[in-house]
Amino acid sequence: KIRRLQTALDTDLRTAREALTALCAGFAQVRGDVTSMILVFDGRSEWRDLPKKSPAKIKLVFSETNEEADDRIAVLLEKSPEKPEKCVVSDDNSVRNHARAYRARVMSVAEFEKLTNPAADKKRKKPNSPEKPSLPPHLANKITEAYKKALGL
């Protein structure tokens, strides 16, 4: 969903994954507040041929053949300590809800794209375009608590 990566995805999945890895590596390198990034890919065996050595601050994780990447993300969140702070980038509601349940910050793909390429966002923004209303914090917390309760956390 990151526009700059669409051409790579049109080429093939491996090229898109390499482009995403390079984008995240560049982002992590210039951000002092990012200590590491984990990229989780659906891991059918034929796609495990990405570079064996990940770029600095980047860890590549592949789900197992009959496991969804979304499920692997939930497991990683469950096993990770509260510190350092975590941020999950996803547009998938289930992934976002799991992230909130484990006290991780949530960011949409569009928000991440803006962080990685702020100049493109300024070009794309139309004058006088209304911003999407965000969920009030008290309501977001209420939803998160209900979700945690449903998960038995």
PDB file of N, CA, C and O in Angstrom, residues 13 16-18 20-21 24 36-44 47-48 50 54 57-65 67-78 80 86-92 95 109 112:
ATOM      1  N   LEU A  13       6.927 -10.410  -5.926  1.00  0.00           N
ATOM      2  CA  LEU A  13       6.846 -10.301  -4.467  1.00  0.00           C
ATOM      3  C   LEU A  13       8.221 -10.145  -3.829  1.00  0.00           C
ATOM      4  O   LEU A  13       8.397  -9.362  -2.896  1.00  0.00           O
ATOM      5  N   ALA A  16       9.409  -6.615  -4.146  1.00  0.00           N
ATOM      6  CA  ALA A  16       8.659  -5.746  -3.230  1.00  0.00           C
ATOM      7  C   ALA A  16       9.160  -5.911  -1.801  1.00  0.00           C
ATOM      8  O   ALA A  16       9.314  -4.923  -1.075  1.00  0.00           O
ATOM      9  N   ARG A  17       9.433  -7.137  -1.390  1.00  0.00           N
ATOM     10  CA  ARG A  17       9.941  -7.368  -0.032  1.00  0.00           C
ATOM     11  C   ARG A  17      11.325  -6.743   0.153  1.00  0.00           C
ATOM     12  O   ARG A  17      11.621  -6.173   1.196  1.00  0.00           O
ATOM     13  N   GLU A  18      12.169  -6.860  -0.856  1.00  0.00           N
ATOM     14  CA  GLU A  18      13.492  -6.246  -0.784  1.00  0.00           C
ATOM     15  C   GLU A  18      13.375  -4.717  -0.714  1.00  0.00           C
ATOM     16  O   GLU A  18      14.105  -4.067   0.032  1.00  0.00           O
ATOM     17  N   LEU A  20      10.799  -3.000   0.477  1.00  0.00           N
ATOM     18  CA  LEU A  20      10.288  -2.651   1.808  1.00  0.00           C
ATOM     19  C   LEU A  20      11.402  -2.748   2.848  1.00  0.00           C
ATOM     20  O   LEU A  20      11.540  -1.869   3.707  1.00  0.00           O
ATOM     21  N   THR A  21      12.216  -3.782   2.753  1.00  0.00           N
ATOM     22  CA  THR A  21      13.339  -3.948   3.682  1.00  0.00           C
ATOM     23  C   THR A  21      14.300  -2.761   3.567  1.00  0.00           C
ATOM     24  O   THR A  21      14.730  -2.194   4.572  1.00  0.00           O
ATOM     25  N   CYS A  24      12.701   0.415   5.083  1.00  0.00           N
ATOM     26  CA  CYS A  24      12.727   0.386   6.550  1.00  0.00           C
ATOM     27  C   CYS A  24      14.141   0.559   7.086  1.00  0.00           C
ATOM     28  O   CYS A  24      14.342   1.226   8.100  1.00  0.00           O
ATOM     29  N   SER A  36      15.140  -0.864  16.647  1.00  0.00           N
ATOM     30  CA  SER A  36      15.053  -2.032  15.771  1.00  0.00           C
ATOM     31  C   SER A  36      13.673  -2.083  15.126  1.00  0.00           C
ATOM     32  O   SER A  36      12.727  -1.487  15.616  1.00  0.00           O
ATOM     33  N   MET A  37      13.615  -2.809  14.013  1.00  0.00           N
ATOM     34  CA  MET A  37      12.349  -3.022  13.305  1.00  0.00           C
ATOM     35  C   MET A  37      12.264  -4.501  12.945  1.00  0.00           C
ATOM     36  O   MET A  37      13.262  -5.107  12.559  1.00  0.00           O
ATOM     37  N   ILE A  38      11.083  -5.060  13.088  1.00  0.00           N
ATOM     38  CA  ILE A  38      10.848  -6.448  12.699  1.00  0.00           C
ATOM     39  C   ILE A  38       9.854  -6.428  11.553  1.00  0.00           C
ATOM     40  O   ILE A  38       8.753  -5.886  11.688  1.00  0.00           O
ATOM     41  N   LEU A  39      10.245  -7.006  10.425  1.00  0.00           N
ATOM     42  CA  LEU A  39       9.341  -7.124   9.285  1.00  0.00           C
ATOM     43  C   LEU A  39       8.854  -8.559   9.247  1.00  0.00           C
ATOM     44  O   LEU A  39       9.656  -9.494   9.192  1.00  0.00           O
ATOM     45  N   VAL A  40       7.542  -8.742   9.289  1.00  0.00           N
ATOM     46  CA  VAL A  40       6.959 -10.083   9.309  1.00  0.00           C
ATOM     47  C   VAL A  40       6.286 -10.339   7.965  1.00  0.00           C
ATOM     48  O   VAL A  40       5.400  -9.599   7.560  1.00  0.00           O
ATOM     49  N   PHE A  41       6.744 -11.401   7.310  1.00  0.00           N
ATOM     50  CA  PHE A  41       6.214 -11.778   6.002  1.00  0.00           C
ATOM     51  C   PHE A  41       5.533 -13.133   6.091  1.00  0.00           C
ATOM     52  O   PHE A  41       5.948 -13.992   6.873  1.00  0.00           O
ATOM     53  N   ASP A  42       4.488 -13.311   5.277  1.00  0.00           N
ATOM     54  CA  ASP A  42       3.953 -14.658   5.120  1.00  0.00           C
ATOM     55  C   ASP A  42       5.076 -15.491   4.555  1.00  0.00           C
ATOM     56  O   ASP A  42       5.739 -15.083   3.599  1.00  0.00           O
ATOM     57  N   GLY A  43       5.342 -16.660   5.148  1.00  0.00           N
ATOM     58  CA  GLY A  43       6.596 -17.338   4.885  1.00  0.00           C
ATOM     59  C   GLY A  43       6.577 -18.614   4.107  1.00  0.00           C
ATOM     60  O   GLY A  43       7.320 -19.520   4.439  1.00  0.00           O
ATOM     61  N   ARG A  44       5.748 -18.705   3.123  1.00  0.00           N
ATOM     62  CA  ARG A  44       5.830 -19.914   2.311  1.00  0.00           C
ATOM     63  C   ARG A  44       7.284 -20.136   1.909  1.00  0.00           C
ATOM     64  O   ARG A  44       8.012 -19.204   1.584  1.00  0.00           O
ATOM     65  N   TRP A  47       9.651 -18.190  -0.525  1.00  0.00           N
ATOM     66  CA  TRP A  47      10.002 -16.778  -0.352  1.00  0.00           C
ATOM     67  C   TRP A  47      11.074 -16.559   0.695  1.00  0.00           C
ATOM     68  O   TRP A  47      11.406 -15.441   1.032  1.00  0.00           O
ATOM     69  N   ARG A  48      11.647 -17.594   1.230  1.00  0.00           N
ATOM     70  CA  ARG A  48      12.639 -17.447   2.297  1.00  0.00           C
ATOM     71  C   ARG A  48      14.029 -17.139   1.767  1.00  0.00           C
ATOM     72  O   ARG A  48      14.997 -17.213   2.492  1.00  0.00           O
ATOM     73  N   LEU A  50      15.255 -14.288   0.797  1.00  0.00           N
ATOM     74  CA  LEU A  50      15.710 -12.913   0.971  1.00  0.00           C
ATOM     75  C   LEU A  50      17.087 -12.957   1.631  1.00  0.00           C
ATOM     76  O   LEU A  50      17.496 -13.992   2.149  1.00  0.00           O
ATOM     77  N   SER A  54      20.307  -9.465   7.560  1.00  0.00           N
ATOM     78  CA  SER A  54      19.407  -8.323   7.517  1.00  0.00           C
ATOM     79  C   SER A  54      20.204  -7.033   7.673  1.00  0.00           C
ATOM     80  O   SER A  54      21.253  -7.026   8.316  1.00  0.00           O
ATOM     81  N   LYS A  57      19.575  -2.923  12.331  1.00  0.00           N
ATOM     82  CA  LYS A  57      18.321  -2.593  13.013  1.00  0.00           C
ATOM     83  C   LYS A  57      17.100  -3.304  12.430  1.00  0.00           C
ATOM     84  O   LYS A  57      15.980  -3.069  12.881  1.00  0.00           O
ATOM     85  N   ILE A  58      17.260  -4.152  11.429  1.00  0.00           N
ATOM     86  CA  ILE A  58      16.130  -4.828  10.783  1.00  0.00           C
ATOM     87  C   ILE A  58      16.217  -6.328  11.029  1.00  0.00           C
ATOM     88  O   ILE A  58      17.266  -6.936  10.831  1.00  0.00           O
ATOM     89  N   LYS A  59      15.103  -6.908  11.445  1.00  0.00           N
ATOM     90  CA  LYS A  59      15.023  -8.360  11.594  1.00  0.00           C
ATOM     91  C   LYS A  59      13.896  -8.840  10.682  1.00  0.00           C
ATOM     92  O   LYS A  59      12.782  -8.308  10.737  1.00  0.00           O
ATOM     93  N   LEU A  60      14.192  -9.825   9.854  1.00  0.00           N
ATOM     94  CA  LEU A  60      13.180 -10.395   8.961  1.00  0.00           C
ATOM     95  C   LEU A  60      12.632 -11.659   9.609  1.00  0.00           C
ATOM     96  O   LEU A  60      13.388 -12.537  10.008  1.00  0.00           O
ATOM     97  N   VAL A  61      11.311 -11.736   9.705  1.00  0.00           N
ATOM     98  CA  VAL A  61      10.644 -12.895  10.301  1.00  0.00           C
ATOM     99  C   VAL A  61       9.645 -13.419   9.280  1.00  0.00           C
ATOM    100  O   VAL A  61       8.904 -12.647   8.668  1.00  0.00           O
ATOM    101  N   PHE A  62       9.643 -14.747   9.124  1.00  0.00           N
ATOM    102  CA  PHE A  62       8.704 -15.386   8.202  1.00  0.00           C
ATOM    103  C   PHE A  62       7.788 -16.301   8.989  1.00  0.00           C
ATOM    104  O   PHE A  62       8.246 -17.049   9.853  1.00  0.00           O
ATOM    105  N   SER A  63       6.503 -16.236   8.673  1.00  0.00           N
ATOM    106  CA  SER A  63       5.578 -17.174   9.290  1.00  0.00           C
ATOM    107  C   SER A  63       5.845 -18.552   8.699  1.00  0.00           C
ATOM    108  O   SER A  63       6.522 -18.683   7.676  1.00  0.00           O
ATOM    109  N   GLU A  64       5.339 -19.562   9.349  1.00  0.00           N
ATOM    110  CA  GLU A  64       5.484 -20.918   8.830  1.00  0.00           C
ATOM    111  C   GLU A  64       4.510 -21.130   7.677  1.00  0.00           C
ATOM    112  O   GLU A  64       3.604 -20.325   7.462  1.00  0.00           O
ATOM    113  N   THR A  65       4.654 -22.229   6.965  1.00  0.00           N
ATOM    114  CA  THR A  65       3.864 -22.467   5.757  1.00  0.00           C
ATOM    115  C   THR A  65       2.362 -22.377   6.003  1.00  0.00           C
ATOM    116  O   THR A  65       1.651 -21.766   5.229  1.00  0.00           O
ATOM    117  N   GLU A  67       0.859 -20.867   8.567  1.00  0.00           N
ATOM    118  CA  GLU A  67       0.643 -19.831   9.569  1.00  0.00           C
ATOM    119  C   GLU A  67       0.558 -18.481   8.863  1.00  0.00           C
ATOM    120  O   GLU A  67       1.335 -18.201   7.962  1.00  0.00           O
ATOM    121  N   GLU A  68      -0.374 -17.661   9.265  1.00  0.00           N
ATOM    122  CA  GLU A  68      -0.501 -16.313   8.710  1.00  0.00           C
ATOM    123  C   GLU A  68       0.499 -15.388   9.400  1.00  0.00           C
ATOM    124  O   GLU A  68       0.782 -15.548  10.585  1.00  0.00           O
ATOM    125  N   ALA A  69       0.993 -14.424   8.665  1.00  0.00           N
ATOM    126  CA  ALA A  69       1.897 -13.428   9.253  1.00  0.00           C
ATOM    127  C   ALA A  69       1.194 -12.701  10.402  1.00  0.00           C
ATOM    128  O   ALA A  69       1.826 -12.374  11.413  1.00  0.00           O
ATOM    129  N   ASP A  70      -0.107 -12.446  10.263  1.00  0.00           N
ATOM    130  CA  ASP A  70      -0.861 -11.778  11.331  1.00  0.00           C
ATOM    131  C   ASP A  70      -0.766 -12.561  12.644  1.00  0.00           C
ATOM    132  O   ASP A  70      -0.627 -11.975  13.719  1.00  0.00           O
ATOM    133  N   ASP A  71      -0.846 -13.890  12.550  1.00  0.00           N
ATOM    134  CA  ASP A  71      -0.743 -14.723  13.751  1.00  0.00           C
ATOM    135  C   ASP A  71       0.667 -14.659  14.335  1.00  0.00           C
ATOM    136  O   ASP A  71       0.848 -14.637  15.548  1.00  0.00           O
ATOM    137  N   ARG A  72       1.677 -14.608  13.480  1.00  0.00           N
ATOM    138  CA  ARG A  72       3.059 -14.514  13.957  1.00  0.00           C
ATOM    139  C   ARG A  72       3.273 -13.182  14.677  1.00  0.00           C
ATOM    140  O   ARG A  72       3.968 -13.108  15.679  1.00  0.00           O
ATOM    141  N   ILE A  73       2.676 -12.116  14.153  1.00  0.00           N
ATOM    142  CA  ILE A  73       2.797 -10.802  14.803  1.00  0.00           C
ATOM    143  C   ILE A  73       2.211 -10.871  16.206  1.00  0.00           C
ATOM    144  O   ILE A  73       2.808 -10.374  17.166  1.00  0.00           O
ATOM    145  N   ALA A  74       1.050 -11.504  16.342  1.00  0.00           N
ATOM    146  CA  ALA A  74       0.418 -11.626  17.661  1.00  0.00           C
ATOM    147  C   ALA A  74       1.330 -12.388  18.628  1.00  0.00           C
ATOM    148  O   ALA A  74       1.484 -11.995  19.793  1.00  0.00           O
ATOM    149  N   VAL A  75       1.968 -13.454  18.153  1.00  0.00           N
ATOM    150  CA  VAL A  75       2.879 -14.228  18.996  1.00  0.00           C
ATOM    151  C   VAL A  75       4.086 -13.380  19.397  1.00  0.00           C
ATOM    152  O   VAL A  75       4.514 -13.388  20.562  1.00  0.00           O
ATOM    153  N   LEU A  76       4.638 -12.637  18.452  1.00  0.00           N
ATOM    154  CA  LEU A  76       5.782 -11.772  18.765  1.00  0.00           C
ATOM    155  C   LEU A  76       5.407 -10.727  19.809  1.00  0.00           C
ATOM    156  O   LEU A  76       6.192 -10.443  20.724  1.00  0.00           O
ATOM    157  N   LEU A  77       4.224 -10.149  19.680  1.00  0.00           N
ATOM    158  CA  LEU A  77       3.779  -9.147  20.652  1.00  0.00           C
ATOM    159  C   LEU A  77       3.612  -9.776  22.035  1.00  0.00           C
ATOM    160  O   LEU A  77       3.999  -9.192  23.045  1.00  0.00           O
ATOM    161  N   GLU A  78       3.036 -10.969  22.051  1.00  0.00           N
ATOM    162  CA  GLU A  78       2.802 -11.653  23.322  1.00  0.00           C
ATOM    163  C   GLU A  78       4.115 -11.971  24.040  1.00  0.00           C
ATOM    164  O   GLU A  78       4.216 -11.845  25.254  1.00  0.00           O
ATOM    165  N   SER A  80       7.051 -10.399  23.621  1.00  0.00           N
ATOM    166  CA  SER A  80       7.983  -9.283  23.778  1.00  0.00           C
ATOM    167  C   SER A  80       7.771  -8.570  25.113  1.00  0.00           C
ATOM    168  O   SER A  80       6.650  -8.457  25.600  1.00  0.00           O
ATOM    169  N   LYS A  86       6.933  -0.364  21.622  1.00  0.00           N
ATOM    170  CA  LYS A  86       6.731  -0.984  20.319  1.00  0.00           C
ATOM    171  C   LYS A  86       5.717  -0.183  19.523  1.00  0.00           C
ATOM    172  O   LYS A  86       4.839   0.457  20.085  1.00  0.00           O
ATOM    173  N   CYS A  87       5.850  -0.250  18.207  1.00  0.00           N
ATOM    174  CA  CYS A  87       4.882   0.363  17.308  1.00  0.00           C
ATOM    175  C   CYS A  87       4.619  -0.630  16.180  1.00  0.00           C
ATOM    176  O   CYS A  87       5.552  -1.136  15.567  1.00  0.00           O
ATOM    177  N   VAL A  88       3.360  -0.932  15.942  1.00  0.00           N
ATOM    178  CA  VAL A  88       2.981  -1.869  14.889  1.00  0.00           C
ATOM    179  C   VAL A  88       2.386  -1.072  13.742  1.00  0.00           C
ATOM    180  O   VAL A  88       1.463  -0.279  13.930  1.00  0.00           O
ATOM    181  N   VAL A  89       2.918  -1.310  12.542  1.00  0.00           N
ATOM    182  CA  VAL A  89       2.407  -0.648  11.340  1.00  0.00           C
ATOM    183  C   VAL A  89       1.552  -1.652  10.593  1.00  0.00           C
ATOM    184  O   VAL A  89       2.054  -2.678  10.120  1.00  0.00           O
ATOM    185  N   SER A  90       0.263  -1.366  10.509  1.00  0.00           N
ATOM    186  CA  SER A  90      -0.651  -2.276   9.820  1.00  0.00           C
ATOM    187  C   SER A  90      -1.978  -1.566   9.582  1.00  0.00           C
ATOM    188  O   SER A  90      -2.369  -0.691  10.343  1.00  0.00           O
ATOM    189  N   ASP A  91      -2.658  -1.992   8.536  1.00  0.00           N
ATOM    190  CA  ASP A  91      -4.025  -1.531   8.297  1.00  0.00           C
ATOM    191  C   ASP A  91      -5.037  -2.618   8.657  1.00  0.00           C
ATOM    192  O   ASP A  91      -6.238  -2.410   8.536  1.00  0.00           O
ATOM    193  N   ASP A  92      -4.552  -3.757   9.086  1.00  0.00           N
ATOM    194  CA  ASP A  92      -5.418  -4.881   9.445  1.00  0.00           C
ATOM    195  C   ASP A  92      -5.975  -4.674  10.857  1.00  0.00           C
ATOM    196  O   ASP A  92      -5.205  -4.518  11.813  1.00  0.00           O
ATOM    197  N   VAL A  95      -4.759  -7.185  13.606  1.00  0.00           N
ATOM    198  CA  VAL A  95      -3.372  -6.916  14.016  1.00  0.00           C
ATOM    199  C   VAL A  95      -3.324  -5.671  14.895  1.00  0.00           C
ATOM    200  O   VAL A  95      -2.661  -5.648  15.935  1.00  0.00           O
ATOM    201  N   VAL A 109      -0.468   2.221   7.601  1.00  0.00           N
ATOM    202  CA  VAL A 109       0.541   2.213   6.546  1.00  0.00           C
ATOM    203  C   VAL A 109       0.702   3.620   5.974  1.00  0.00           C
ATOM    204  O   VAL A 109       1.813   4.071   5.702  1.00  0.00           O
ATOM    205  N   PHE A 112       2.867   5.643   8.243  1.00  0.00           N
ATOM    206  CA  PHE A 112       4.268   5.236   8.098  1.00  0.00           C
ATOM    207  C   PHE A 112       4.850   5.789   6.805  1.00  0.00           C
ATOM    208  O   PHE A 112       5.978   6.272   6.781  1.00  0.00           O
TER     209      PHE A 112
END
